[in-house]
C-alpha atoms as a printed R data frame, in Angstrom:
    type eleno elety resid chain resno       x       y       z
1   ATOM     1    CA   MET     A     1  -2.968 -29.311 -35.325
2   ATOM     2    CA   PRO     A     2  -1.690 -25.849 -35.538
3   ATOM     3    CA   ASN     A     3  -0.628 -23.867 -32.038
4   ATOM     4    CA   PHE     A     4  -3.492 -21.388 -31.959
5   ATOM     5    CA   SER     A     5  -3.239 -20.686 -27.955
6   ATOM     6    CA   ALA     A     6   0.911 -19.539 -28.575
7   ATOM     7    CA   TYR     A     7   0.306 -17.872 -24.796
8   ATOM     8    CA   SER     A     8   3.014 -20.483 -23.242
9   ATOM     9    CA   HIS     A     9   5.021 -17.277 -23.601
10  ATOM    10    CA   ARG     A    10   3.683 -14.056 -21.614
11  ATOM    11    CA   LEU     A    11   4.021 -10.851 -23.446
12  ATOM    12    CA   PRO     A    12   5.740  -8.020 -21.336
13  ATOM    13    CA   ILE     A    13   2.668  -6.354 -20.270
14  ATOM    14    CA   GLN     A    14   1.192  -9.208 -18.829
15  ATOM    15    CA   ASN     A    15   4.272 -10.312 -17.102
16  ATOM    16    CA   LYS     A    16   3.821  -5.875 -15.626
17  ATOM    17    CA   LEU     A    17   0.225  -6.862 -14.935
18  ATOM    18    CA   ILE     A    18   1.404  -9.625 -12.728
19  ATOM    19    CA   ALA     A    19   4.194  -7.755 -10.720
20  ATOM    20    CA   LEU     A    20   1.414  -5.192 -10.204
21  ATOM    21    CA   SER     A    21  -1.022  -7.410  -8.898
22  ATOM    22    CA   VAL     A    22   1.955  -8.941  -6.263
23  ATOM    23    CA   LEU     A    23   2.756  -5.564  -5.258
24  ATOM    24    CA   ILE     A    24  -0.668  -4.872  -4.792
25  ATOM    25    CA   PHE     A    25  -0.917  -7.827  -2.876
26  ATOM    26    CA   SER     A    26   1.887  -7.435  -0.597
27  ATOM    27    CA   VAL     A    27   0.742  -4.163  -0.215
28  ATOM    28    CA   LEU     A    28  -1.884  -5.822   1.191
29  ATOM    29    CA   ILE     A    29  -0.998  -8.193   3.730
30  ATOM    30    CA   ALA     A    30   1.219  -5.048   4.954
31  ATOM    31    CA   PHE     A    31  -2.017  -3.154   5.167
32  ATOM    32    CA   LEU     A    32  -3.740  -6.609   6.750
33  ATOM    33    CA   LEU     A    33  -0.918  -7.025   9.452
34  ATOM    34    CA   PHE     A    34  -1.386  -3.212  10.144
35  ATOM    35    CA   PHE     A    35  -4.860  -3.221  10.590
36  ATOM    36    CA   TYR     A    36  -4.847  -6.489  12.789
37  ATOM    37    CA   ASP     A    37  -2.259  -4.688  14.855
38  ATOM    38    CA   SER     A    38  -4.278  -2.075  15.316
39  ATOM    39    CA   PHE     A    39  -7.416  -3.156  15.559
40  ATOM    40    CA   SER     A    40  -6.576  -5.900  18.413
41  ATOM    41    CA   THR     A    41  -4.757  -3.098  20.357
42  ATOM    42    CA   SER     A    42  -8.349  -1.196  19.870
43  ATOM    43    CA   LEU     A    43 -10.375  -3.636  20.656
44  ATOM    44    CA   GLU     A    44  -8.037  -4.566  23.970
45  ATOM    45    CA   ASN     A    45  -8.290  -0.973  24.928
46  ATOM    46    CA   GLU     A    46 -11.876  -0.970  24.403
47  ATOM    47    CA   LYS     A    47 -12.165  -4.081  26.935
48  ATOM    48    CA   LYS     A    48 -10.765  -2.134  29.371
49  ATOM    49    CA   ALA     A    49 -12.690   1.086  28.624
50  ATOM    50    CA   GLN     A    50 -15.986  -1.491  28.925
51  ATOM    51    CA   SER     A    51 -14.364  -2.571  32.300
52  ATOM    52    CA   LYS     A    52 -13.751   0.952  33.968
53  ATOM    53    CA   HIS     A    53 -17.458   1.651  32.795
54  ATOM    54    CA   LEU     A    54 -19.107  -1.004  34.428
55  ATOM    55    CA   THR     A    55 -17.405  -0.347  37.347
56  ATOM    56    CA   GLU     A    56 -18.627   2.762  37.436
57  ATOM    57    CA   SER     A    57 -22.368   2.283  36.983
58  ATOM    58    CA   ALA     A    58 -21.639  -0.858  39.597
59  ATOM    59    CA   ILE     A    59 -20.723   2.627  41.611
60  ATOM    60    CA   GLY     A    60 -24.360   3.943  40.621
61  ATOM    61    CA   VAL     A    61 -26.187   1.370  41.611
62  ATOM    62    CA   ILE     A    62 -24.215   1.502  44.963
63  ATOM    63    CA   SER     A    63 -24.677   5.017  45.293
64  ATOM    64    CA   TYR     A    64 -28.647   4.810  44.428
65  ATOM    65    CA   PHE     A    65 -29.136   3.079  47.580
66  ATOM    66    CA   HIS     A    66 -26.895   4.254  49.652
67  ATOM    67    CA   GLY     A    67 -29.053   7.369  48.866
68  ATOM    68    CA   LEU     A    68 -32.061   5.746  49.525
69  ATOM    69    CA   SER     A    69 -30.660   4.745  53.543
70  ATOM    70    CA   LEU     A    70 -29.946   8.396  53.867
71  ATOM    71    CA   ALA     A    71 -33.074   9.210  52.980
72  ATOM    72    CA   GLY     A    72 -34.350   7.054  55.459
73  ATOM    73    CA   GLN     A    73 -36.278   4.991  52.956
74  ATOM    74    CA   LEU     A    74 -34.309   2.164  53.692
75  ATOM    75    CA   SER     A    75 -32.011   0.887  56.687
76  ATOM    76    CA   ASP     A    76 -28.239   0.959  55.956
77  ATOM    77    CA   GLU     A    77 -28.004  -2.696  56.475
78  ATOM    78    CA   ASP     A    78 -31.164  -3.048  54.015
79  ATOM    79    CA   ALA     A    79 -29.781  -0.793  51.679
80  ATOM    80    CA   LYS     A    80 -26.184  -2.707  51.126
81  ATOM    81    CA   ASN     A    81 -27.953  -5.972  50.924
82  ATOM    82    CA   TYR     A    82 -30.052  -4.797  47.668
83  ATOM    83    CA   ALA     A    83 -27.098  -3.216  46.611
84  ATOM    84    CA   MET     A    84 -24.769  -6.886  47.120
85  ATOM    85    CA   ASN     A    85 -28.202  -8.814  45.470
86  ATOM    86    CA   SER     A    86 -28.411  -6.021  42.813
87  ATOM    87    CA   LEU     A    87 -24.867  -6.900  41.642
88  ATOM    88    CA   LYS     A    88 -24.901 -10.433  42.402
89  ATOM    89    CA   ASN     A    89 -27.390 -10.581  39.287
90  ATOM    90    CA   SER     A    90 -25.281  -8.333  37.240
91  ATOM    91    CA   THR     A    91 -23.424 -11.333  35.446
92  ATOM    92    CA   TYR     A    92 -22.565 -11.125  31.837
93  ATOM    93    CA   GLY     A    93 -20.760 -13.155  29.408
94  ATOM    94    CA   ASP     A    94 -18.928 -16.282  30.083
95  ATOM    95    CA   HIS     A    95 -16.784 -15.181  32.974
96  ATOM    96    CA   GLY     A    96 -18.188 -11.564  33.903
97  ATOM    97    CA   TYR     A    97 -19.162 -10.522  37.456
98  ATOM    98    CA   PHE     A    98 -18.581  -7.949  39.412
99  ATOM    99    CA   TRP     A    99 -16.941  -8.662  43.227
100 ATOM   100    CA   ILE     A   100 -17.199  -6.559  46.786
101 ATOM   101    CA   SER     A   101 -14.986  -6.599  49.319
102 ATOM   102    CA   SER     A   102 -14.006  -4.547  52.586
103 ATOM   103    CA   LEU     A   103 -10.936  -1.994  52.517
104 ATOM   104    CA   ASP     A   104  -9.502  -4.548  54.882
105 ATOM   105    CA   GLY     A   105  -9.886  -7.455  52.236
106 ATOM   106    CA   GLU     A   106 -12.677  -8.916  53.698
107 ATOM   107    CA   ILE     A   107 -14.744 -10.769  50.216
108 ATOM   108    CA   LEU     A   108 -18.158  -9.610  50.805
109 ATOM   109    CA   LEU     A   109 -19.941 -10.678  47.127
110 ATOM   110    CA   GLN     A   110 -18.608 -12.836  44.718
111 ATOM   111    CA   PRO     A   111 -21.425 -14.361  42.629
112 ATOM   112    CA   TYR     A   112 -19.936 -17.544  41.135
113 ATOM   113    CA   LYS     A   113 -17.964 -18.763  44.370
114 ATOM   114    CA   PRO     A   114 -20.048 -17.640  47.574
115 ATOM   115    CA   GLU     A   115 -18.224 -19.989  49.395
116 ATOM   116    CA   LEU     A   116 -15.467 -17.102  48.969
117 ATOM   117    CA   VAL     A   117 -17.336 -14.644  51.330
118 ATOM   118    CA   GLY     A   118 -16.530 -14.311  54.507
119 ATOM   119    CA   MET     A   119 -12.235 -15.292  53.509
120 ATOM   120    CA   SER     A   120  -9.921 -12.363  53.670
121 ATOM   121    CA   LEU     A   121  -7.730 -11.411  49.943
122 ATOM   122    CA   LEU     A   122  -5.104 -10.614  52.328
123 ATOM   123    CA   ASP     A   123  -5.016 -14.934  52.859
124 ATOM   124    CA   TRP     A   124  -5.063 -15.096  48.766
125 ATOM   125    CA   GLN     A   125  -1.942 -16.548  47.395
126 ATOM   126    CA   TYR     A   126  -0.696 -17.943  44.102
127 ATOM   127    CA   THR     A   127   0.482 -21.541  43.200
128 ATOM   128    CA   ASP     A   128   4.249 -20.327  43.674
129 ATOM   129    CA   GLY     A   129   2.723 -19.097  47.627
130 ATOM   130    CA   THR     A   130   2.988 -15.425  47.650
131 ATOM   131    CA   HIS     A   131   0.249 -13.544  48.750
132 ATOM   132    CA   PRO     A   132  -0.265 -10.732  46.731
133 ATOM   133    CA   PHE     A   133  -2.707  -8.138  48.323
134 ATOM   134    CA   ARG     A   134  -0.456  -8.242  51.579
135 ATOM   135    CA   ASP     A   135   1.784  -5.937  49.700
136 ATOM   136    CA   VAL     A   136  -0.522  -3.382  48.425
137 ATOM   137    CA   SER     A   137  -2.041  -0.800  51.443
138 ATOM   138    CA   ARG     A   138  -4.862   0.694  52.593
139 ATOM   139    CA   GLU     A   139  -4.456   4.255  51.379
140 ATOM   140    CA   ARG     A   140  -3.388   2.262  47.881
141 ATOM   141    CA   ARG     A   141  -6.662   0.366  47.639
142 ATOM   142    CA   LYS     A   142  -8.527   3.778  48.377
143 ATOM   143    CA   THR     A   143  -6.951   4.734  45.035
144 ATOM   144    CA   GLY     A   144  -8.552   2.517  43.011
145 ATOM   145    CA   GLY     A   145  -7.459   1.990  39.207
146 ATOM   146    CA   TRP     A   146  -6.435  -1.062  37.429
147 ATOM   147    CA   ILE     A   147  -4.706  -3.817  39.271
148 ATOM   148    CA   THR     A   148  -3.541  -7.229  37.233
149 ATOM   149    CA   TYR     A   149  -3.573 -10.017  39.178
150 ATOM   150    CA   LEU     A   150  -4.521 -14.032  39.280
151 ATOM   151    CA   TRP     A   151  -7.924 -15.569  39.953
152 ATOM   152    CA   SER     A   152  -9.496 -18.648  39.120
153 ATOM   153    CA   LYS     A   153 -12.167 -19.104  36.604
154 ATOM   154    CA   ASN     A   154 -16.195 -20.162  37.916
155 ATOM   155    CA   ASP     A   155 -15.388 -23.809  36.947
156 ATOM   156    CA   SER     A   156 -11.483 -24.311  37.746
157 ATOM   157    CA   LEU     A   157  -8.941 -23.948  40.450
158 ATOM   158    CA   GLU     A   158  -5.928 -23.140  38.022
159 ATOM   159    CA   GLN     A   159  -5.719 -19.604  38.052
160 ATOM   160    CA   PHE     A   160  -5.377 -17.270  35.146
161 ATOM   161    CA   SER     A   161  -4.134 -13.054  34.544
162 ATOM   162    CA   LYS     A   162  -6.865 -11.164  35.293
163 ATOM   163    CA   ILE     A   163  -7.201  -6.946  34.555
164 ATOM   164    CA   ALA     A   164  -9.755  -5.198  36.839
165 ATOM   165    CA   TYR     A   165 -10.909  -2.147  37.581
166 ATOM   166    CA   VAL     A   166 -11.380  -1.008  41.115
167 ATOM   167    CA   SER     A   167 -13.574   1.391  42.426
168 ATOM   168    CA   TYR     A   168 -13.559   2.610  45.959
169 ATOM   169    CA   PHE     A   169 -16.891   3.429  47.680
170 ATOM   170    CA   ALA     A   170 -16.336   5.778  51.201
171 ATOM   171    CA   PRO     A   171 -19.206   5.320  52.778
172 ATOM   172    CA   TRP     A   172 -19.496   1.635  53.435
173 ATOM   173    CA   ASP     A   173 -15.833   1.116  53.089
174 ATOM   174    CA   TRP     A   174 -16.059  -1.102  50.183
175 ATOM   175    CA   LEU     A   175 -13.796  -1.761  47.107
176 ATOM   176    CA   ILE     A   176 -16.316  -2.672  43.988
177 ATOM   177    CA   GLY     A   177 -14.111  -4.121  40.536
178 ATOM   178    CA   THR     A   178 -14.950  -6.089  37.850
179 ATOM   179    CA   GLY     A   179 -12.919  -7.650  35.478
180 ATOM   180    CA   ILE     A   180 -11.554  -9.353  32.552
181 ATOM   181    CA   TYR     A   181  -9.505 -12.594  32.233
182 ATOM   182    CA   LEU     A   182  -6.901 -11.773  29.748
183 ATOM   183    CA   ASP     A   183  -6.792 -15.321  28.112
184 ATOM   184    CA   ASP     A   184 -10.824 -14.393  27.506
185 ATOM   185    CA   MET     A   185 -10.001 -10.923  26.302
186 ATOM   186    CA   GLU     A   186  -7.002 -12.175  23.941
187 ATOM   187    CA   GLU     A   187  -8.765 -15.093  22.565
188 ATOM   188    CA   ASN     A   188 -11.794 -12.668  21.830
189 ATOM   189    CA   VAL     A   189  -9.983  -9.966  20.444
190 ATOM   190    CA   PHE     A   190  -8.457 -13.074  17.834
191 ATOM   191    CA   TRP     A   191 -11.225 -13.930  16.690
192 ATOM   192    CA   THR     A   192 -13.270 -10.720  16.449
193 ATOM   193    CA   VAL     A   193 -10.048  -9.384  14.277
194 ATOM   194    CA   SER     A   194  -9.400 -12.435  12.356
195 ATOM   195    CA   LYS     A   195 -12.904 -12.413  11.368
196 ATOM   196    CA   ALA     A   196 -12.820  -8.651  10.458
197 ATOM   197    CA   THR     A   197  -9.171  -9.470   8.646
198 ATOM   198    CA   GLY     A   198 -10.598 -12.419   7.220
199 ATOM   199    CA   ILE     A   199 -13.598 -10.160   5.401
200 ATOM   200    CA   LEU     A   200 -11.340  -7.819   4.404
201 ATOM   201    CA   LEU     A   201  -8.666  -9.976   3.216
202 ATOM   202    CA   PHE     A   202 -11.463 -11.802   0.984
203 ATOM   203    CA   GLY     A   203 -13.127  -8.454  -0.243
204 ATOM   204    CA   PHE     A   204  -9.623  -7.656  -1.499
205 ATOM   205    CA   VAL     A   205  -8.300 -10.480  -3.171
206 ATOM   206    CA   LEU     A   206 -11.702 -10.751  -4.586
207 ATOM   207    CA   PHE     A   207 -11.451  -7.237  -6.205
208 ATOM   208    CA   ILE     A   208  -8.255  -7.724  -7.054
209 ATOM   209    CA   GLY     A   209  -9.045 -11.240  -8.748
210 ATOM   210    CA   VAL     A   210 -12.007  -9.740 -10.845
211 ATOM   211    CA   SER     A   211  -9.501  -6.535 -11.503
212 ATOM   212    CA   THR     A   212  -6.867  -8.531 -12.661
213 ATOM   213    CA   LEU     A   213  -8.990 -11.018 -14.493
214 ATOM   214    CA   THR     A   214 -10.934  -7.977 -16.292
215 ATOM   215    CA   ILE     A   215  -8.018  -6.689 -17.456
216 ATOM   216    CA   ASN     A   216  -6.577  -9.539 -18.106
217 ATOM   217    CA   TYR     A   217  -9.100 -10.491 -20.340
218 ATOM   218    CA   PHE     A   218  -9.137  -6.811 -22.073
219 ATOM   219    CA   ILE     A   219  -4.999  -7.297 -22.381
220 ATOM   220    CA   ASN     A   220  -5.186 -10.460 -24.033
221 ATOM   221    CA   ILE     A   221  -7.370  -9.217 -27.006
222 ATOM   222    CA   LEU     A   222  -5.652  -5.992 -27.396
223 ATOM   223    CA   SER     A   223  -2.469  -8.423 -27.507
224 ATOM   224    CA   LYS     A   224  -4.002 -10.698 -29.942
225 ATOM   225    CA   GLN     A   225  -5.067  -7.784 -31.601
226 ATOM   226    CA   SER     A   226  -1.855  -5.616 -31.901
227 ATOM   227    CA   VAL     A   227   0.224  -9.438 -32.657
228 ATOM   228    CA   ARG     A   228  -2.197 -11.168 -34.908
229 ATOM   229    CA   ASP     A   229  -2.313  -9.872 -38.633
230 ATOM   230    CA   SER     A   230  -6.132  -8.811 -39.812
231 ATOM   231    CA   LEU     A   231  -5.726 -10.279 -43.101
232 ATOM   232    CA   THR     A   232  -4.521 -14.035 -42.518
233 ATOM   233    CA   LYS     A   233  -5.283 -14.234 -39.183
234 ATOM   234    CA   LEU     A   234  -1.647 -15.612 -39.057
235 ATOM   235    CA   TYR     A   235   0.820 -14.085 -36.171
236 ATOM   236    CA   SER     A   236   2.722 -10.646 -36.945
237 ATOM   237    CA   LYS     A   237   6.060  -9.561 -37.276
238 ATOM   238    CA   ARG     A   238   5.772  -8.037 -34.133
239 ATOM   239    CA   PHE     A   239   4.513 -11.148 -32.230
240 ATOM   240    CA   LEU     A   240   7.703 -13.027 -33.477
241 ATOM   241    CA   GLU     A   241  10.315 -10.126 -31.841
242 ATOM   242    CA   GLU     A   242   7.676 -10.389 -28.806
243 ATOM   243    CA   VAL     A   243   7.988 -14.358 -27.797
244 ATOM   244    CA   ILE     A   244  10.799 -15.390 -29.778
245 ATOM   245    CA   PRO     A   245  13.381 -14.567 -26.111
246 ATOM   246    CA   GLY     A   246  10.595 -16.852 -24.244
247 ATOM   247    CA   MET     A   247  11.113 -19.718 -26.942
248 ATOM   248    CA   LEU     A   248  14.789 -19.267 -27.050
249 ATOM   249    CA   GLU     A   249  15.275 -19.560 -23.193
250 ATOM   250    CA   ASN     A   250  12.642 -22.079 -23.043
251 ATOM   251    CA   GLU     A   251  14.580 -24.661 -26.110
252 ATOM   252    CA   LYS     A   252  17.171 -24.112 -24.250
253 ATOM   253    CA   ARG     A   253  16.738 -24.959 -20.938
254 ATOM   254    CA   HIS     A   254  15.608 -28.094 -22.320
255 ATOM   255    CA   ASN     A   255  18.140 -28.345 -24.782
256 ATOM   256    CA   ARG     A   256  16.093 -28.084 -28.037
257 ATOM   257    CA   ALA     A   257  17.348 -26.602 -31.364
258 ATOM   258    CA   LEU     A   258  14.643 -23.591 -32.875
259 ATOM   259    CA   ALA     A   259  14.300 -24.104 -37.181
260 ATOM   260    CA   ALA     A   260  13.082 -21.534 -39.146
261 ATOM   261    CA   ILE     A   261  11.413 -21.598 -41.876
262 ATOM   262    CA   PHE     A   262  11.007 -18.486 -44.665
263 ATOM   263    CA   LEU     A   263   8.627 -19.136 -46.970
264 ATOM   264    CA   ASP     A   264   7.381 -16.707 -50.315
265 ATOM   265    CA   ILE     A   265   4.298 -17.196 -53.052
266 ATOM   266    CA   ASP     A   266   5.566 -17.475 -56.183
267 ATOM   267    CA   HIS     A   267   5.153 -14.121 -58.081
268 ATOM   268    CA   PHE     A   268   2.882 -12.882 -55.998
269 ATOM   269    CA   LYS     A   269   3.189  -9.819 -58.082
270 ATOM   270    CA   LYS     A   270   1.635 -10.628 -60.785
271 ATOM   271    CA   ILE     A   271  -0.885 -12.142 -58.681
272 ATOM   272    CA   ASN     A   272  -1.951  -9.064 -58.005
273 ATOM   273    CA   ASP     A   273  -1.309  -7.040 -61.298
274 ATOM   274    CA   THR     A   274  -3.437 -10.011 -63.586
275 ATOM   275    CA   TYR     A   275  -6.274 -10.411 -60.802
276 ATOM   276    CA   GLY     A   276  -6.122  -7.513 -58.700
277 ATOM   277    CA   HIS     A   277  -5.390  -7.264 -55.012
278 ATOM   278    CA   ASN     A   278  -8.543  -8.680 -53.563
279 ATOM   279    CA   CYS     A   279  -8.099 -12.011 -55.170
280 ATOM   280    CA   GLY     A   280  -4.482 -11.656 -53.988
281 ATOM   281    CA   ASP     A   281  -5.778 -11.336 -50.276
282 ATOM   282    CA   GLN     A   282  -7.882 -14.723 -51.357
283 ATOM   283    CA   VAL     A   283  -4.672 -15.898 -52.094
284 ATOM   284    CA   LEU     A   284  -2.880 -15.270 -48.968
285 ATOM   285    CA   GLN     A   285  -6.194 -15.693 -46.531
286 ATOM   286    CA   LYS     A   286  -5.697 -19.444 -47.969
287 ATOM   287    CA   VAL     A   287  -2.141 -20.052 -48.240
288 ATOM   288    CA   ALA     A   288  -2.188 -18.777 -45.114
289 ATOM   289    CA   ARG     A   289  -4.795 -21.713 -43.898
290 ATOM   290    CA   VAL     A   290  -2.876 -24.026 -44.897
291 ATOM   291    CA   MET     A   291   0.063 -23.131 -43.520
292 ATOM   292    CA   MET     A   292  -1.959 -23.441 -39.678
293 ATOM   293    CA   GLU     A   293  -3.188 -27.118 -40.824
294 ATOM   294    CA   CYS     A   294   0.093 -28.561 -42.129
295 ATOM   295    CA   THR     A   295   1.770 -26.871 -38.832
296 ATOM   296    CA   ARG     A   296   2.201 -28.773 -35.201
297 ATOM   297    CA   THR     A   297   1.780 -27.870 -31.704
298 ATOM   298    CA   GLY     A   298   3.821 -25.622 -30.342
299 ATOM   299    CA   ASP     A   299   4.766 -24.219 -34.177
300 ATOM   300    CA   TYR     A   300   4.182 -20.085 -34.801
301 ATOM   301    CA   CYS     A   301   2.982 -18.919 -37.757
302 ATOM   302    CA   ILE     A   302   3.614 -15.652 -38.838
303 ATOM   303    CA   ARG     A   303   3.450 -13.509 -41.591
304 ATOM   304    CA   TYR     A   304   6.500 -11.395 -41.682
305 ATOM   305    CA   GLY     A   305   4.979  -8.970 -44.479
306 ATOM   306    CA   GLY     A   306   3.581  -8.629 -48.018
307 ATOM   307    CA   GLU     A   307   3.150 -12.318 -49.508
308 ATOM   308    CA   GLU     A   308   6.365 -13.748 -47.216
309 ATOM   309    CA   PHE     A   309   5.876 -16.193 -44.368
310 ATOM   310    CA   VAL     A   310   7.778 -17.283 -41.196
311 ATOM   311    CA   ILE     A   311   7.827 -20.735 -39.019
312 ATOM   312    CA   ILE     A   312   9.123 -21.287 -35.978
313 ATOM   313    CA   GLY     A   313   9.028 -24.047 -33.889
314 ATOM   314    CA   PRO     A   314  10.715 -27.379 -31.845
315 ATOM   315    CA   CYS     A   315  13.437 -28.718 -34.203
316 ATOM   316    CA   ASP     A   316  13.751 -32.633 -33.491
317 ATOM   317    CA   ASN     A   317  14.847 -33.937 -36.384
318 ATOM   318    CA   SER     A   318  15.406 -31.866 -39.199
319 ATOM   319    CA   LYS     A   319  13.735 -34.525 -41.626
320 ATOM   320    CA   ASN     A   320  10.485 -33.606 -39.790
321 ATOM   321    CA   VAL     A   321  10.712 -29.857 -40.425
322 ATOM   322    CA   ILE     A   322  11.632 -30.095 -44.390
323 ATOM   323    CA   ALA     A   323   8.559 -32.576 -43.900
324 ATOM   324    CA   VAL     A   324   6.358 -29.816 -42.807
325 ATOM   325    CA   ALA     A   325   7.738 -27.542 -45.256
326 ATOM   326    CA   GLU     A   326   7.180 -30.030 -48.251
327 ATOM   327    CA   ARG     A   327   3.525 -30.466 -47.155
328 ATOM   328    CA   ILE     A   328   2.658 -26.863 -47.412
329 ATOM   329    CA   ARG     A   329   4.181 -26.338 -50.166
330 ATOM   330    CA   LYS     A   330   2.608 -29.107 -52.421
331 ATOM   331    CA   GLN     A   331  -0.937 -28.412 -50.670
332 ATOM   332    CA   VAL     A   332  -0.708 -24.890 -52.073
333 ATOM   333    CA   SER     A   333   0.141 -26.073 -55.150
334 ATOM   334    CA   ASN     A   334  -2.973 -28.525 -55.526
335 ATOM   335    CA   LEU     A   335  -5.255 -24.902 -54.465
336 ATOM   336    CA   VAL     A   336  -7.389 -23.818 -57.176
337 ATOM   337    CA   PHE     A   337  -8.488 -19.709 -57.282
338 ATOM   338    CA   THR     A   338 -10.851 -18.582 -59.955
339 ATOM   339    CA   HIS     A   339 -11.331 -15.074 -60.926
340 ATOM   340    CA   ASP     A   340 -14.020 -13.938 -63.564
341 ATOM   341    CA   GLY     A   341 -13.997 -17.776 -65.038
342 ATOM   342    CA   THR     A   342 -10.495 -18.024 -64.885
343 ATOM   343    CA   ALA     A   343  -8.953 -20.494 -63.165
344 ATOM   344    CA   PHE     A   344  -4.613 -20.405 -61.621
345 ATOM   345    CA   ASN     A   345  -2.518 -21.707 -59.073
346 ATOM   346    CA   VAL     A   346   0.198 -20.519 -57.300
347 ATOM   347    CA   THR     A   347   3.378 -21.692 -55.346
348 ATOM   348    CA   LEU     A   348   5.531 -21.112 -53.253
349 ATOM   349    CA   SER     A   349   9.210 -21.710 -51.958
350 ATOM   350    CA   ALA     A   350  10.709 -21.774 -48.475
351 ATOM   351    CA   GLY     A   351  14.215 -22.069 -47.128
352 ATOM   352    CA   ILE     A   352  14.995 -23.399 -43.987
353 ATOM   353    CA   ALA     A   353  17.816 -22.654 -41.204
354 ATOM   354    CA   LEU     A   354  18.295 -24.397 -37.461
355 ATOM   355    CA   HIS     A   355  19.070 -22.651 -34.637
356 ATOM   356    CA   ASP     A   356  22.575 -23.027 -32.959
357 ATOM   357    CA   HIS     A   357  21.806 -21.383 -29.128
358 ATOM   358    CA   ALA     A   358  26.011 -21.792 -28.873
359 ATOM   359    CA   LYS     A   359  27.105 -20.069 -32.264
360 ATOM   360    CA   SER     A   360  24.339 -17.530 -33.890
361 ATOM   361    CA   SER     A   361  21.729 -14.998 -32.582
362 ATOM   362    CA   PHE     A   362  18.208 -15.722 -34.009
363 ATOM   363    CA   ASP     A   363  18.151 -13.123 -35.998
364 ATOM   364    CA   GLU     A   364  21.756 -14.692 -38.190
365 ATOM   365    CA   THR     A   365  19.247 -17.709 -38.059
366 ATOM   366    CA   LEU     A   366  16.114 -15.847 -39.673
367 ATOM   367    CA   ASN     A   367  18.576 -14.596 -42.068
368 ATOM   368    CA   ASP     A   368  19.879 -17.757 -42.886
369 ATOM   369    CA   ALA     A   369  16.517 -19.196 -44.108
370 ATOM   370    CA   ASP     A   370  15.822 -16.044 -45.996
371 ATOM   371    CA   MET     A   371  19.373 -16.694 -47.559
372 ATOM   372    CA   LYS     A   372  18.333 -20.714 -48.574
373 ATOM   373    CA   LEU     A   373  14.594 -18.936 -49.722
374 ATOM   374    CA   PHE     A   374  16.685 -16.992 -52.318
375 ATOM   375    CA   GLU     A   375  18.354 -20.246 -53.084
376 ATOM   376    CA   ALA     A   376  15.509 -22.154 -53.442
377 ATOM   377    CA   LYS     A   377  13.814 -19.193 -55.824
378 ATOM   378    CA   THR     A   378  17.444 -19.476 -57.652
379 ATOM   379    CA   ALA     A   379  16.859 -23.352 -58.253
380 ATOM   380    CA   GLY     A   380  13.450 -22.652 -59.901
381 ATOM   381    CA   ARG     A   381  11.453 -21.602 -57.206
382 ATOM   382    CA   ASN     A   382   7.998 -24.133 -56.285
383 ATOM   383    CA   CYS     A   383  11.049 -26.378 -53.894
384 ATOM   384    CA   VAL     A   384  12.138 -26.442 -50.036
385 ATOM   385    CA   VAL     A   385  16.170 -25.218 -49.183
386 ATOM   386    CA   ILE     A   386  18.195 -26.432 -46.293
């Protein structure tokens, strides 16, 4: 079977396309890393801003009930109880809640751990025995703002790092805060950013993949058109120039030789002059078909110019190469052509040269095959010389 694909050796334009795809993918990865870092920071800031906003909202609730107390609609004690109950029921997310303590540190509201109500934050200690809140002065507590500390979750005694925004409500001497467990925030940010990054990556890869396949498809079509001879459908001389470097490297790597067969239709000018160029074209087409049918997988059939052809292929044994050339020669001589009721036959001559990677360039090998073809012509044509 002839080798019609012949694209085990990529053309330079295809190599450039692959290089461009790799470059685009590298830029995409760099962009996604930048996006991941920027989006993560943005989400963390958003989480913190949300915590601050929730604390300010809680202050708004407390201020509302304090206003009712000032207006005489509620007693001060009832106003405090209403405010606490409102915030107690305002839990959110997996571990989100509001807490209230007095300025002196007494815990007044802790929705998930009501047993802590009445305990002093000044007695809260870390697993290493330190008391973090004892080092915070009363004046510092009044200023509020961001604080970072360790606190246990509802279903665990283990202490986790937490960041909270705290506000001071002076009329009742309350500290109100709500915070975010850093591990929860990091996990939430990680999965949110991962999903967004995954969607972007999928979209970009899909776009690049479809674009690359589409471009490669049209490049293949254009490349085939540019390296195929339109009349015989054999490869052109340009293709030979494109593919030889890759073939030489491949055969050299596998320590195999290449063979070049130069073929020429005998007295082709006479055929054109006698029967016309249309008939000459038919001869070229049928000879090309015989070449493709008789060559082996891995061989390249090339129209070198006019009625000259070249076959390039791996050579494991010179006898096999001679057998290919002889098979083509005999089958061509058996072809019968007709023109205006007149039947005629054609013959061809062939010259073979084996390429030695160490001793010569491939151009020299082609020249040697051409010289052998000349010897075949001199010897009377319709024969193979090696």
